[in-house]
Amino acid sequence: MEVKTYKNVPLVETIFEIRFQGEPAIECNRDKFYEKIRNVYPKVLVPQVSEGKIMALEPYRFEQDDGATGIMLSINKIAIYCKKYEGFKLFSEEVMRVFSIFQELFKIQKINRTGLRYINILPFTREDNIIPINNYLNIKIDLPRSIPTDFKNLSIIFVSQTEGGSITTRIEPAISSDQTQEVIILDFDYAKEGDLSFSLIKEYLDESHQHTKYLFEELITDDYKKVMLGEVI
């Protein structure tokens, strides 16, 4: 697949998470982890107590001052999220740096799930009150002739199996928080589950990115790729 560098990337959040059997040492030594990452992630966000929640399973968040990047940590998972994505290489390097610190402290060997999620937002303008989905995405919905395919609204979720995992894709419209712009949310979540090894996290992350990148390139229309490349407005 040809690798392109897009000037106008629709990506708004990237998350990589691993899950494992609960490790009580994390609950007791969270402060030791924080001491090793606080120079980059100084903000501490404590989960709120609410009825029905198991607090040990609710993650603490350690964030950069601007909130652009952060870490979620609980007794059975750790994740890194990024809202200012500067490319997979830099994201991957930070994931491995933080996870190496985590491994040094807590000696986790086996994991049972990895997940890489990319959330994209594509602004759009309705045409005769219809969502012009085919201007943005290469999707075709076959319905009986009696059902119009000029959609005022739609919500699509599908799960695609790969050789090593599965990828869940969500497509649905939304409106910006200031109520001024409609957008199409294009949400990918690539998961690997089973008897996984912490030592192979870099391979799992690379595999997840490869599959997700391929699906993104296949779904986006050539016309919208021109917008992302900065060739048209």
PDB file of C-alpha atoms in Angstrom, residues 69-215:
ATOM      1  CA  THR A  69      -1.723  13.246  25.765  1.00  0.00           C
ATOM      2  CA  GLY A  70      -2.318  11.096  28.798  1.00  0.00           C
ATOM      3  CA  ILE A  71      -2.071   7.720  30.479  1.00  0.00           C
ATOM      4  CA  MET A  72      -4.886   5.678  32.015  1.00  0.00           C
ATOM      5  CA  LEU A  73      -3.904   3.152  34.677  1.00  0.00           C
ATOM      6  CA  SER A  74      -5.997   0.754  36.734  1.00  0.00           C
ATOM      7  CA  ILE A  75      -5.500  -2.623  38.384  1.00  0.00           C
ATOM      8  CA  ASN A  76      -6.054  -4.526  35.130  1.00  0.00           C
ATOM      9  CA  LYS A  77      -5.167  -2.192  32.251  1.00  0.00           C
ATOM     10  CA  ILE A  78      -2.926   0.608  31.022  1.00  0.00           C
ATOM     11  CA  ALA A  79      -3.561   2.867  28.040  1.00  0.00           C
ATOM     12  CA  ILE A  80      -2.070   5.890  26.303  1.00  0.00           C
ATOM     13  CA  TYR A  81      -4.306   8.393  24.530  1.00  0.00           C
ATOM     14  CA  CYS A  82      -3.281  11.214  22.230  1.00  0.00           C
ATOM     15  CA  LYS A  83      -5.398  14.098  20.920  1.00  0.00           C
ATOM     16  CA  LYS A  84      -2.614  15.734  18.883  1.00  0.00           C
ATOM     17  CA  TYR A  85      -1.390  12.885  16.711  1.00  0.00           C
ATOM     18  CA  GLU A  86       1.976  13.546  15.067  1.00  0.00           C
ATOM     19  CA  GLY A  87       2.332  10.259  13.244  1.00  0.00           C
ATOM     20  CA  PHE A  88       2.532   6.608  14.169  1.00  0.00           C
ATOM     21  CA  LYS A  89       6.311   6.582  14.688  1.00  0.00           C
ATOM     22  CA  LEU A  90       6.225   9.154  17.504  1.00  0.00           C
ATOM     23  CA  PHE A  91       3.101   7.644  19.039  1.00  0.00           C
ATOM     24  CA  SER A  92       4.643   4.163  19.003  1.00  0.00           C
ATOM     25  CA  GLU A  93       7.864   5.409  20.584  1.00  0.00           C
ATOM     26  CA  GLU A  94       5.975   7.021  23.467  1.00  0.00           C
ATOM     27  CA  VAL A  95       3.855   3.914  23.973  1.00  0.00           C
ATOM     28  CA  MET A  96       6.959   1.753  24.284  1.00  0.00           C
ATOM     29  CA  ARG A  97       8.726   4.251  26.569  1.00  0.00           C
ATOM     30  CA  VAL A  98       5.806   4.389  29.015  1.00  0.00           C
ATOM     31  CA  PHE A  99       5.062   0.681  28.841  1.00  0.00           C
ATOM     32  CA  SER A 100       8.724  -0.099  29.554  1.00  0.00           C
ATOM     33  CA  ILE A 101       8.485   1.950  32.762  1.00  0.00           C
ATOM     34  CA  PHE A 102       5.292   0.109  33.661  1.00  0.00           C
ATOM     35  CA  GLN A 103       6.872  -3.301  32.999  1.00  0.00           C
ATOM     36  CA  GLU A 104       9.964  -2.461  35.046  1.00  0.00           C
ATOM     37  CA  LEU A 105       7.779  -1.703  38.072  1.00  0.00           C
ATOM     38  CA  PHE A 106       5.040  -4.324  37.864  1.00  0.00           C
ATOM     39  CA  LYS A 107       6.602  -7.247  35.920  1.00  0.00           C
ATOM     40  CA  ILE A 108       3.464  -8.047  33.932  1.00  0.00           C
ATOM     41  CA  GLN A 109       4.229 -10.968  31.591  1.00  0.00           C
ATOM     42  CA  LYS A 110       0.888 -12.098  30.187  1.00  0.00           C
ATOM     43  CA  ILE A 111      -1.822  -9.922  28.707  1.00  0.00           C
ATOM     44  CA  ASN A 112      -5.265 -10.918  27.436  1.00  0.00           C
ATOM     45  CA  ARG A 113      -6.177  -8.031  25.131  1.00  0.00           C
ATOM     46  CA  THR A 114      -4.694  -5.200  23.124  1.00  0.00           C
ATOM     47  CA  GLY A 115      -6.716  -2.466  21.471  1.00  0.00           C
ATOM     48  CA  LEU A 116      -5.722   0.326  19.089  1.00  0.00           C
ATOM     49  CA  ARG A 117      -8.416   2.899  18.437  1.00  0.00           C
ATOM     50  CA  TYR A 118      -8.463   5.764  15.943  1.00  0.00           C
ATOM     51  CA  ILE A 119     -11.332   8.277  16.068  1.00  0.00           C
ATOM     52  CA  ASN A 120     -11.714  10.460  12.958  1.00  0.00           C
ATOM     53  CA  ILE A 121     -14.102  13.358  12.371  1.00  0.00           C
ATOM     54  CA  LEU A 122     -15.020  14.392   8.819  1.00  0.00           C
ATOM     55  CA  PRO A 123     -16.944  17.698   8.569  1.00  0.00           C
ATOM     56  CA  PHE A 124     -19.739  17.642   5.985  1.00  0.00           C
ATOM     57  CA  THR A 125     -22.546  19.782   4.584  1.00  0.00           C
ATOM     58  CA  ARG A 126     -25.938  18.288   3.805  1.00  0.00           C
ATOM     59  CA  GLU A 127     -27.238  18.281   0.259  1.00  0.00           C
ATOM     60  CA  ASP A 128     -31.038  18.758   0.172  1.00  0.00           C
ATOM     61  CA  ASN A 129     -31.087  17.665   3.823  1.00  0.00           C
ATOM     62  CA  ILE A 130     -29.311  14.406   2.896  1.00  0.00           C
ATOM     63  CA  ILE A 131     -25.956  13.178   4.188  1.00  0.00           C
ATOM     64  CA  PRO A 132     -23.724  12.891   1.075  1.00  0.00           C
ATOM     65  CA  ILE A 133     -21.908   9.887   2.516  1.00  0.00           C
ATOM     66  CA  ASN A 134     -20.546   8.770  -0.876  1.00  0.00           C
ATOM     67  CA  ASN A 135     -18.573  12.023  -1.170  1.00  0.00           C
ATOM     68  CA  TYR A 136     -16.482  10.894   1.775  1.00  0.00           C
ATOM     69  CA  LEU A 137     -16.595   7.126   2.185  1.00  0.00           C
ATOM     70  CA  ASN A 138     -16.487   4.161  -0.160  1.00  0.00           C
ATOM     71  CA  ILE A 139     -19.489   2.322   1.223  1.00  0.00           C
ATOM     72  CA  LYS A 140     -22.430   0.835  -0.612  1.00  0.00           C
ATOM     73  CA  ILE A 141     -25.659  -0.202   1.067  1.00  0.00           C
ATOM     74  CA  ASP A 142     -27.926  -2.525  -0.922  1.00  0.00           C
ATOM     75  CA  LEU A 143     -31.568  -2.237   0.113  1.00  0.00           C
ATOM     76  CA  PRO A 144     -34.861  -3.206  -1.499  1.00  0.00           C
ATOM     77  CA  ARG A 145     -35.899  -0.806  -4.257  1.00  0.00           C
ATOM     78  CA  SER A 146     -38.772   0.475  -2.141  1.00  0.00           C
ATOM     79  CA  ILE A 147     -36.340   1.863   0.461  1.00  0.00           C
ATOM     80  CA  PRO A 148     -34.581   5.118  -0.535  1.00  0.00           C
ATOM     81  CA  THR A 149     -30.838   5.283   0.089  1.00  0.00           C
ATOM     82  CA  ASP A 150     -30.833   9.075   0.455  1.00  0.00           C
ATOM     83  CA  PHE A 151     -30.199   9.058   4.177  1.00  0.00           C
ATOM     84  CA  LYS A 152     -31.084  11.873   6.568  1.00  0.00           C
ATOM     85  CA  ASN A 153     -29.368   9.852   9.274  1.00  0.00           C
ATOM     86  CA  LEU A 154     -27.485   6.585   9.576  1.00  0.00           C
ATOM     87  CA  SER A 155     -25.519   4.543  12.090  1.00  0.00           C
ATOM     88  CA  ILE A 156     -23.359   1.641  10.942  1.00  0.00           C
ATOM     89  CA  ILE A 157     -21.261  -0.773  13.011  1.00  0.00           C
ATOM     90  CA  PHE A 158     -19.447  -3.744  11.520  1.00  0.00           C
ATOM     91  CA  VAL A 159     -16.760  -6.095  12.810  1.00  0.00           C
ATOM     92  CA  SER A 160     -14.196  -7.453  10.349  1.00  0.00           C
ATOM     93  CA  GLN A 161     -12.137 -10.531  11.174  1.00  0.00           C
ATOM     94  CA  THR A 162      -8.421 -10.520  10.370  1.00  0.00           C
ATOM     95  CA  GLU A 163      -5.826 -13.255  10.643  1.00  0.00           C
ATOM     96  CA  GLY A 164      -4.682 -12.031  14.038  1.00  0.00           C
ATOM     97  CA  GLY A 165      -7.621 -10.106  15.471  1.00  0.00           C
ATOM     98  CA  SER A 166     -10.707  -8.115  14.609  1.00  0.00           C
ATOM     99  CA  ILE A 167     -11.488  -4.513  13.764  1.00  0.00           C
ATOM    100  CA  THR A 168     -14.723  -2.782  14.742  1.00  0.00           C
ATOM    101  CA  THR A 169     -15.738   0.144  12.529  1.00  0.00           C
ATOM    102  CA  ARG A 170     -18.377   2.682  13.529  1.00  0.00           C
ATOM    103  CA  ILE A 171     -19.775   5.273  11.129  1.00  0.00           C
ATOM    104  CA  GLU A 172     -22.343   7.811  12.289  1.00  0.00           C
ATOM    105  CA  PRO A 173     -23.106  11.520  12.060  1.00  0.00           C
ATOM    106  CA  ALA A 174     -22.804  13.925  14.961  1.00  0.00           C
ATOM    107  CA  ILE A 175     -22.799  17.667  15.567  1.00  0.00           C
ATOM    108  CA  SER A 176     -20.012  19.775  17.016  1.00  0.00           C
ATOM    109  CA  SER A 177     -20.203  20.915  20.625  1.00  0.00           C
ATOM    110  CA  ASP A 178     -20.970  24.488  19.517  1.00  0.00           C
ATOM    111  CA  GLN A 179     -23.820  23.175  17.297  1.00  0.00           C
ATOM    112  CA  THR A 180     -22.361  24.799  14.168  1.00  0.00           C
ATOM    113  CA  GLN A 181     -20.944  21.885  12.167  1.00  0.00           C
ATOM    114  CA  GLU A 182     -22.143  18.390  11.343  1.00  0.00           C
ATOM    115  CA  VAL A 183     -19.506  15.674  11.109  1.00  0.00           C
ATOM    116  CA  ILE A 184     -19.180  12.024  10.211  1.00  0.00           C
ATOM    117  CA  ILE A 185     -17.513  10.025  12.967  1.00  0.00           C
ATOM    118  CA  LEU A 186     -15.274   7.293  11.572  1.00  0.00           C
ATOM    119  CA  ASP A 187     -14.134   5.157  14.490  1.00  0.00           C
ATOM    120  CA  PHE A 188     -11.777   2.162  14.181  1.00  0.00           C
ATOM    121  CA  ASP A 189     -10.982  -0.198  17.063  1.00  0.00           C
ATOM    122  CA  TYR A 190      -8.545  -3.033  16.301  1.00  0.00           C
ATOM    123  CA  ALA A 191      -8.418  -5.721  19.008  1.00  0.00           C
ATOM    124  CA  LYS A 192      -6.306  -8.787  19.677  1.00  0.00           C
ATOM    125  CA  GLU A 193      -7.482 -11.189  22.357  1.00  0.00           C
ATOM    126  CA  GLY A 194      -6.198 -14.411  23.862  1.00  0.00           C
ATOM    127  CA  ASP A 195      -2.969 -15.617  25.430  1.00  0.00           C
ATOM    128  CA  LEU A 196      -0.706 -12.683  24.554  1.00  0.00           C
ATOM    129  CA  SER A 197       2.774 -11.732  25.744  1.00  0.00           C
ATOM    130  CA  PHE A 198       3.880  -8.359  27.073  1.00  0.00           C
ATOM    131  CA  SER A 199       7.227  -8.835  25.314  1.00  0.00           C
ATOM    132  CA  LEU A 200       5.463  -8.754  21.926  1.00  0.00           C
ATOM    133  CA  ILE A 201       3.553  -5.490  22.447  1.00  0.00           C
ATOM    134  CA  LYS A 202       5.509  -3.660  19.742  1.00  0.00           C
ATOM    135  CA  GLU A 203       4.538  -6.341  17.226  1.00  0.00           C
ATOM    136  CA  TYR A 204       0.891  -6.182  18.300  1.00  0.00           C
ATOM    137  CA  LEU A 205       0.879  -2.397  17.993  1.00  0.00           C
ATOM    138  CA  ASP A 206       2.474  -2.475  14.526  1.00  0.00           C
ATOM    139  CA  GLU A 207       0.008  -5.123  13.337  1.00  0.00           C
ATOM    140  CA  SER A 208      -2.957  -3.147  14.674  1.00  0.00           C
ATOM    141  CA  HIS A 209      -1.775   0.011  12.942  1.00  0.00           C
ATOM    142  CA  GLN A 210      -1.174  -1.781   9.647  1.00  0.00           C
ATOM    143  CA  HIS A 211      -4.703  -3.218   9.486  1.00  0.00           C
ATOM    144  CA  THR A 212      -6.350   0.023  10.607  1.00  0.00           C
ATOM    145  CA  LYS A 213      -4.361   2.158   8.154  1.00  0.00           C
ATOM    146  CA  TYR A 214      -5.301  -0.165   5.291  1.00  0.00           C
ATOM    147  CA  LEU A 215      -9.013  -0.017   6.124  1.00  0.00           C
TER     148      LEU A 215
END
